[in-house]
mmCIF file of C-alpha atoms and ligand atoms in Angstrom:
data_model
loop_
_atom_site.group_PDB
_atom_site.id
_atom_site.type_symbol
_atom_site.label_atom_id
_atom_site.label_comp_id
_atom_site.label_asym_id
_atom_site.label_seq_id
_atom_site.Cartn_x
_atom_site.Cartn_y
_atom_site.Cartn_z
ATOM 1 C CA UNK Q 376 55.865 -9.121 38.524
ATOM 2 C CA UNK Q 377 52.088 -10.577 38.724
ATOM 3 C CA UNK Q 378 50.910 -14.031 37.304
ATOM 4 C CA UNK Q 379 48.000 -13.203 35.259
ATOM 5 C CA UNK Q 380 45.315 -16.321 34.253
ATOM 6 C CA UNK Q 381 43.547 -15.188 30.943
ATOM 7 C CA UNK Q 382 40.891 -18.134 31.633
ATOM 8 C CA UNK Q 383 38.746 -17.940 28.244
ATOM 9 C CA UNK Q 384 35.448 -20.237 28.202
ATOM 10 C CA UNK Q 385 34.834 -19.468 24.406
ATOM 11 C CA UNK Q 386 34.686 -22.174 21.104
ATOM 12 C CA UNK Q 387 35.512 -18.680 18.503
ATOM 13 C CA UNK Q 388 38.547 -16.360 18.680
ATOM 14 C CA UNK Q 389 38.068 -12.844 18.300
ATOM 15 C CA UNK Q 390 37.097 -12.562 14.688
ATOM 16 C CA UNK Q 391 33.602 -14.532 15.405
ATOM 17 C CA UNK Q 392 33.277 -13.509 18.947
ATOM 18 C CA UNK Q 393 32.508 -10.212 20.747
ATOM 19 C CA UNK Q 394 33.942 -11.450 24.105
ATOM 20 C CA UNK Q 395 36.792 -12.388 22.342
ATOM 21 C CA UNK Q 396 37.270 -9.276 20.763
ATOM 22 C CA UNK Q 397 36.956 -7.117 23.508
ATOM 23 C CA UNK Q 398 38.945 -9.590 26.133
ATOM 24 C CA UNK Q 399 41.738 -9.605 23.308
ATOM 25 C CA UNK Q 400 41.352 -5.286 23.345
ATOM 26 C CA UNK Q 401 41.955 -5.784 27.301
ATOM 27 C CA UNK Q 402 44.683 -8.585 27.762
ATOM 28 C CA UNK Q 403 46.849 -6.936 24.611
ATOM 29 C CA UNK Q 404 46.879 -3.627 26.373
ATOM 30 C CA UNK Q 405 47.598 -5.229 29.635
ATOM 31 C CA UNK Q 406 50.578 -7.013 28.502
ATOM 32 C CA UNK Q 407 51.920 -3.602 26.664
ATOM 33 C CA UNK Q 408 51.636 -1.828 30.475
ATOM 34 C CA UNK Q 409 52.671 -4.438 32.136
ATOM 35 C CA UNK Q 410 55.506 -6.434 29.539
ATOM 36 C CA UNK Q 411 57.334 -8.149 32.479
ATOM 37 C CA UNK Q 412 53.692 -9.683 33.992
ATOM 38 C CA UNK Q 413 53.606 -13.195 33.223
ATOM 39 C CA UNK Q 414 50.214 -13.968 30.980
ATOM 40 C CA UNK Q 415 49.412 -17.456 30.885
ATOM 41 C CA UNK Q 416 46.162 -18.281 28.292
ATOM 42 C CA UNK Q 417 44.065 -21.310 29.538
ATOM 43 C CA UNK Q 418 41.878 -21.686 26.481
ATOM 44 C CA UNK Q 419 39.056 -23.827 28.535
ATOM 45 C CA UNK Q 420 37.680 -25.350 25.020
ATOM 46 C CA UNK Q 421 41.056 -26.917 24.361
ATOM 47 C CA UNK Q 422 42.906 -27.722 27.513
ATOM 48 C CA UNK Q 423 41.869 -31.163 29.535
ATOM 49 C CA UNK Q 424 39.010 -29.971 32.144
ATOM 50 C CA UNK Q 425 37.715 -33.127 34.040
ATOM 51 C CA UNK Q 426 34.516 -33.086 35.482
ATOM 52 C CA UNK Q 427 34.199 -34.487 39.203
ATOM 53 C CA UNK Q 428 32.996 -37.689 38.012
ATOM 54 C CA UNK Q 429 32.810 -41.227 39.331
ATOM 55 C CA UNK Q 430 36.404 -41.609 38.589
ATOM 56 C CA UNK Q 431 37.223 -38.529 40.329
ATOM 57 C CA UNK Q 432 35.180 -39.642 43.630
ATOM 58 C CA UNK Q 433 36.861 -43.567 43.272
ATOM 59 C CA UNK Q 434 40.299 -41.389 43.117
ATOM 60 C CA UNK Q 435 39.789 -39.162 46.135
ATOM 61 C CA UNK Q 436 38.706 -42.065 48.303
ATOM 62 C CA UNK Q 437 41.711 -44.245 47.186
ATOM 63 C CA UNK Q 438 44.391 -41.101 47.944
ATOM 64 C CA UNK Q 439 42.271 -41.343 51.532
ATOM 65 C CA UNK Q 440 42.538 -44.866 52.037
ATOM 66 C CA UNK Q 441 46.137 -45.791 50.574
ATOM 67 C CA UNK Q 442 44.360 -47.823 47.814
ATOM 68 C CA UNK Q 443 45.817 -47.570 44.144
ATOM 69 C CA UNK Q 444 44.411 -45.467 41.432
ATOM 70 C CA UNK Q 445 43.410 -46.524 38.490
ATOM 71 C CA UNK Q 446 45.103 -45.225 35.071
ATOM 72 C CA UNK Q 447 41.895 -43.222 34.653
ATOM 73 C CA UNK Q 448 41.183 -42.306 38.337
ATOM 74 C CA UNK Q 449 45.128 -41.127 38.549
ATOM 75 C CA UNK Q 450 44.805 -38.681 35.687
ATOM 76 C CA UNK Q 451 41.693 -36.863 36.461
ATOM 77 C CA UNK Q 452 42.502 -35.937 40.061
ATOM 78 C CA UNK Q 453 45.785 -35.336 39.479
ATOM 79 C CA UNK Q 454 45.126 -32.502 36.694
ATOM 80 C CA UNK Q 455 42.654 -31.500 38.753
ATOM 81 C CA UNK Q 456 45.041 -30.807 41.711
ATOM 82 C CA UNK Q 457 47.344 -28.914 38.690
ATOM 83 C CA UNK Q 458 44.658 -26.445 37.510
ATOM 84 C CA UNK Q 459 43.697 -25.836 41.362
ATOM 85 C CA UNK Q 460 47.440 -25.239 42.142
ATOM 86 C CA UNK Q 461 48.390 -23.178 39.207
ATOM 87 C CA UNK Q 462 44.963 -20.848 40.470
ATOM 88 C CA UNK Q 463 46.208 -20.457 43.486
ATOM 89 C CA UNK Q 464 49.648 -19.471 42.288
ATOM 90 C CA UNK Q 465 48.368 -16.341 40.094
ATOM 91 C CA UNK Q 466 47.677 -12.317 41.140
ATOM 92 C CA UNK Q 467 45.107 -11.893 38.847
ATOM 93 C CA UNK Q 468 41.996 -13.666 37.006
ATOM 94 C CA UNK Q 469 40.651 -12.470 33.725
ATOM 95 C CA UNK Q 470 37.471 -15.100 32.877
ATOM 96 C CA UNK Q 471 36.050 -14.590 29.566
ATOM 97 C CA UNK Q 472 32.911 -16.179 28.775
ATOM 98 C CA UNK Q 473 29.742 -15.486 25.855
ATOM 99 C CA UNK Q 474 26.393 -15.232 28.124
ATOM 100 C CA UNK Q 475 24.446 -18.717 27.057
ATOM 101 C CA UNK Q 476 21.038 -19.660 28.365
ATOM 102 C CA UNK Q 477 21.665 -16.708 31.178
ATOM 103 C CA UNK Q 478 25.037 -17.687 32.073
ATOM 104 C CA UNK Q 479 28.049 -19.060 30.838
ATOM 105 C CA UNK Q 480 29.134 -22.186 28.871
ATOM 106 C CA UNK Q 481 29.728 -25.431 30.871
ATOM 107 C CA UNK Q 482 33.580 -25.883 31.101
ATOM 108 C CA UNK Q 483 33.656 -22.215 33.031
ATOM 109 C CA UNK Q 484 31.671 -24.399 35.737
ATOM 110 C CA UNK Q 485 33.349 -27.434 35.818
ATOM 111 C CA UNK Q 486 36.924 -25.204 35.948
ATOM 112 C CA UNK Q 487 35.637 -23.279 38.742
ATOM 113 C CA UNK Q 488 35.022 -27.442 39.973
ATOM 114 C CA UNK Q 489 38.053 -27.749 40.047
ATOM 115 C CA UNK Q 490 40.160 -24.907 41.983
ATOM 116 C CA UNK Q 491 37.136 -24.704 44.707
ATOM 117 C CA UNK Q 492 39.205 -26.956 47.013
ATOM 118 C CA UNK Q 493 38.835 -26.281 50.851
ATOM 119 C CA UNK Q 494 42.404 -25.946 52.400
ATOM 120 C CA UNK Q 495 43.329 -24.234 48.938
ATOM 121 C CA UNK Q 496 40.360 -21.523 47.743
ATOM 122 C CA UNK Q 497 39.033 -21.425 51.410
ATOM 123 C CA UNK Q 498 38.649 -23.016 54.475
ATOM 124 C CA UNK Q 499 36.492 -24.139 57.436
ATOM 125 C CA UNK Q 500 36.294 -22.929 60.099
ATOM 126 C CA UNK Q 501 34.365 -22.766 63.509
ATOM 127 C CA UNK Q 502 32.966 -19.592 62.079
ATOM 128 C CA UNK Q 503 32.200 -20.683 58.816
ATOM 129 C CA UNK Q 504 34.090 -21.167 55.294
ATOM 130 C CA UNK Q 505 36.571 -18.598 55.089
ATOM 131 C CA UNK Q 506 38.189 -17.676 51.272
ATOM 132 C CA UNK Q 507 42.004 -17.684 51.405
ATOM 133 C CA UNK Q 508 42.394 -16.140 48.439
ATOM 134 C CA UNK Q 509 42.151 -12.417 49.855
ATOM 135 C CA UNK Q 510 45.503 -10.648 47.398
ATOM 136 C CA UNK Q 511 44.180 -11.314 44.142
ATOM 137 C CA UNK Q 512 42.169 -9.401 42.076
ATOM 138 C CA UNK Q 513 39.695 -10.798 39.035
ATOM 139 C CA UNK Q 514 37.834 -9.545 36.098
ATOM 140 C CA UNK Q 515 35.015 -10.797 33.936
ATOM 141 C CA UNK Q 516 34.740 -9.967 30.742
ATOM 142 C CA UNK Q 517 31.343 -11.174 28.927
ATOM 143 C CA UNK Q 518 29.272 -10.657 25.728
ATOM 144 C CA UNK Q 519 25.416 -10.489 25.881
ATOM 145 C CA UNK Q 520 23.060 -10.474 22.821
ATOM 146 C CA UNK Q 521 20.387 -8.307 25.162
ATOM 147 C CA UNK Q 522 20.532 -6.111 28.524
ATOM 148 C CA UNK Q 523 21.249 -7.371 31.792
ATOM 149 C CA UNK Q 524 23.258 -5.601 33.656
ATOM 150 C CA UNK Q 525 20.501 -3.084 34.084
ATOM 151 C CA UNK Q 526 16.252 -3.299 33.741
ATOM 152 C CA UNK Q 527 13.671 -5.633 33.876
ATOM 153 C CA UNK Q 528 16.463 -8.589 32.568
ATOM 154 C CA UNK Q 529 18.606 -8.047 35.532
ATOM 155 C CA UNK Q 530 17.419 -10.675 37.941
ATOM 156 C CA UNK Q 531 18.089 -13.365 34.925
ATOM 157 C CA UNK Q 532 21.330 -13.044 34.979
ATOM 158 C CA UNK Q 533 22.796 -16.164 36.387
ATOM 159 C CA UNK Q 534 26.821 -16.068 34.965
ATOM 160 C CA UNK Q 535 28.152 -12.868 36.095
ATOM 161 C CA UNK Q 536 26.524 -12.976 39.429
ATOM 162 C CA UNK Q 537 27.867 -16.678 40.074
ATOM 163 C CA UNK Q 538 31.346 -16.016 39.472
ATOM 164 C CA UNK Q 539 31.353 -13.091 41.760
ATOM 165 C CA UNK Q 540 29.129 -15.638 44.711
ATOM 166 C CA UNK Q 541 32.233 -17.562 43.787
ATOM 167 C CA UNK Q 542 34.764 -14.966 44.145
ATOM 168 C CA UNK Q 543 33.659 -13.486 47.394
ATOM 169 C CA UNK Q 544 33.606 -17.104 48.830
ATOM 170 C CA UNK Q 545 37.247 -17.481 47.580
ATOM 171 C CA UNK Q 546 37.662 -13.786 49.614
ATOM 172 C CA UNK Q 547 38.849 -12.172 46.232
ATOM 173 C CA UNK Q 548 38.469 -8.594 47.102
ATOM 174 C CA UNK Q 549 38.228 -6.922 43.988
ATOM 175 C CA UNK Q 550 36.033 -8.569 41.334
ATOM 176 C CA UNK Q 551 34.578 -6.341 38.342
ATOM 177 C CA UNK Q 552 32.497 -6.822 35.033
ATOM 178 C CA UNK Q 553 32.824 -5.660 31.826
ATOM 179 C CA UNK Q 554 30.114 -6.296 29.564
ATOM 180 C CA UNK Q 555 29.481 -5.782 25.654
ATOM 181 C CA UNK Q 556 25.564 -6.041 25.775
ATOM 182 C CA UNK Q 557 22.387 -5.360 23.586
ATOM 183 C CA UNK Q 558 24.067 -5.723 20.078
ATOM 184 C CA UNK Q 559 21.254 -9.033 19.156
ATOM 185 C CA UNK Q 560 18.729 -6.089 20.226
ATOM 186 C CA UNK Q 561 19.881 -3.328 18.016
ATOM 187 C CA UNK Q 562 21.906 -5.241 15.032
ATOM 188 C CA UNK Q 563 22.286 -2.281 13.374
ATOM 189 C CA UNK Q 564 24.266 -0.561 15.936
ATOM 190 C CA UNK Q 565 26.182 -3.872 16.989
ATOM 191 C CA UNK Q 566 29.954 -2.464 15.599
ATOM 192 C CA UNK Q 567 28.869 1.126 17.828
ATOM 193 C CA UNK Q 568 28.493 -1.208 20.905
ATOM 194 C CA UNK Q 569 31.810 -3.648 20.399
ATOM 195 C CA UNK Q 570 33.861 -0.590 19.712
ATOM 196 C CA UNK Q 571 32.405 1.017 22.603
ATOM 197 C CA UNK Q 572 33.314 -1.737 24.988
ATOM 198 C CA UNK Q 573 36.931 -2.318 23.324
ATOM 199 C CA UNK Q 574 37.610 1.433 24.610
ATOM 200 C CA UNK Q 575 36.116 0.256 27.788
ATOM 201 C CA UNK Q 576 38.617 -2.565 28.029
ATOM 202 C CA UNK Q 577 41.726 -0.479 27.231
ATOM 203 C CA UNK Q 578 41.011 1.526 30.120
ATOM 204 C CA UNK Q 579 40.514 -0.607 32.228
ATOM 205 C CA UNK Q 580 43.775 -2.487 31.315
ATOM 206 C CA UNK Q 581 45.812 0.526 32.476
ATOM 207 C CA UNK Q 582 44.844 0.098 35.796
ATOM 208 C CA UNK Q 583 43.912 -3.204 36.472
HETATM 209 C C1 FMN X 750 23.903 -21.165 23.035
HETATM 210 C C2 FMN X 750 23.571 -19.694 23.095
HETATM 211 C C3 FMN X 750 22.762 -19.211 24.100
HETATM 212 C C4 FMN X 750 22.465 -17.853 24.195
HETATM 213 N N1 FMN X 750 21.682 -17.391 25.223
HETATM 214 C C5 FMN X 750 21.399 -16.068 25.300
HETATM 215 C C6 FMN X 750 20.589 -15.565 26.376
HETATM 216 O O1 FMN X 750 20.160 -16.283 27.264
HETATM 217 N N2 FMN X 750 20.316 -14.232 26.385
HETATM 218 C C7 FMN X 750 20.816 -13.382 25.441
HETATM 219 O O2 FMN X 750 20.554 -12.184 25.503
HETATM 220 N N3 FMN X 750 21.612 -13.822 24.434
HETATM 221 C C8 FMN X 750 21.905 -15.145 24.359
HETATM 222 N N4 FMN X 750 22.712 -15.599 23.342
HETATM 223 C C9 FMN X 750 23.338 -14.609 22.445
HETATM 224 C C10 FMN X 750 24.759 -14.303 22.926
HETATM 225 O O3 FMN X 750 24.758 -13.811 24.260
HETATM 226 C C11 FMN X 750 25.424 -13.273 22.022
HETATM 227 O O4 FMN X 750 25.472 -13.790 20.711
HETATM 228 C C12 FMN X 750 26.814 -12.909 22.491
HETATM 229 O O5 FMN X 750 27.393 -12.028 21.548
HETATM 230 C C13 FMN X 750 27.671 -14.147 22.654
HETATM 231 O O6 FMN X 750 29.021 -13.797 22.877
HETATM 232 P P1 FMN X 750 30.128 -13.918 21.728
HETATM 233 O O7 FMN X 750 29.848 -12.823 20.706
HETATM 234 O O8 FMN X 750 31.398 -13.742 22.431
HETATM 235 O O9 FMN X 750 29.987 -15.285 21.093
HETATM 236 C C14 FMN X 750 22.989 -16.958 23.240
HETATM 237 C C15 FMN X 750 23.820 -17.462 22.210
HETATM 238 C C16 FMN X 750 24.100 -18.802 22.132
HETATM 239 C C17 FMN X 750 24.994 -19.307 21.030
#
């Protein structure tokens, strides 16, 4: 049995959303080929995400000096320190996220904050930071109003590439894309292109 995290970075459900739609395509297939797999949703837009604030750096130095956190400074690192434990704990990743501004909304960036922890995601070492977390395998699934997985747009795309940077620091060894792209290009053919990429993501729920 594999602990899946279906880590979703989106305001909309799949009604209003194309991620959504298609990531819903994927994760509902998944759990009818894989019904014992334990699926755990962390809707990012509705569970408590701390940023590494000034409470968070006040609580880190306490826990190294034996001082006392505050209420505040007690909370935030300490559901930090959940979200990076139950991370580590899972198989498998599925981050869905709508491409904004060339990458991804901000709560994907401040959860990957918070489960980069050296001695946890990776380590030092003499020979540089090595990623520990080398038996898991991860998935992106992402909707883009235009084309960037191919052509001129490529090199503008910040989201998808970060999250694998991230991934192959972590020493995930399988870390794929799925994209629904081009449908704010050609409105007219925007159903064509969902559809397309909900067979997409059926597939590739048999096997992932
Ligand atoms: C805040 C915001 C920023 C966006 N930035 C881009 C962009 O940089 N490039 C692009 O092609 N489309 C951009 N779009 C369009 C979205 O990528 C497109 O609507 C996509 O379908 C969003 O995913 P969703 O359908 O899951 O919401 C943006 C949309 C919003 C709301």
């Amino acid at each position: 049995m594999s602990k899946v995290l279906y880590i979703t970075a989106h305001p909309h459900d799949d009604k209003a959303s194309f991620s959504m739609a298609v990531a819903k395509e994927f994760i509902d297939t998944y759990k009818e080929v894989n019904p014992s797999d334990d699926v755990v949703h962390i809707d990012l837009y509705k569970e408590d995400i701390p940023q590494i604030d000034a409470d968070v750096f006040s609580g880190w130095g306490k826990l190294q000096s034996g001082d006392e956190l505050s209420a505040s400074e007690q909370r935030k690192v300490e559901r930090l320190s959940e979200l990076c434990e139950e991370f580590i704990s899972a198989d498998k990743y599925v981050f869905v996220t709508p491409f904004w501004n060339f990458s991804f909304p901000p709560v994907m960036k401040a959860y990957i904050d918070s489960v980069a922890v050296a001695g946890k995601a990776f380590k030092y070492t003499e020979q540089g930071p090595v990623g520990l977390l080398t038996d898991k395998k991860a998935l992106h699934i992402q909707a883009r109003g235009g084309i960037y997985s191919e052509g001129p747009a490529a090199q503008m795309e910040m989201g998808h590439r970060y999250l694998d940077t991230i991934m192959q620091f972590f020493g995930v060894p399988s870390f794929e894309g799925l994209f629904v792209e081009g449908h704010n290009l050609n409105p007219d053919q925007a159903e064509a292109i969902k559809e397309d990429a909900k067979a997409r993501a059926k597939d590739a729920a048999q096997t992932f």
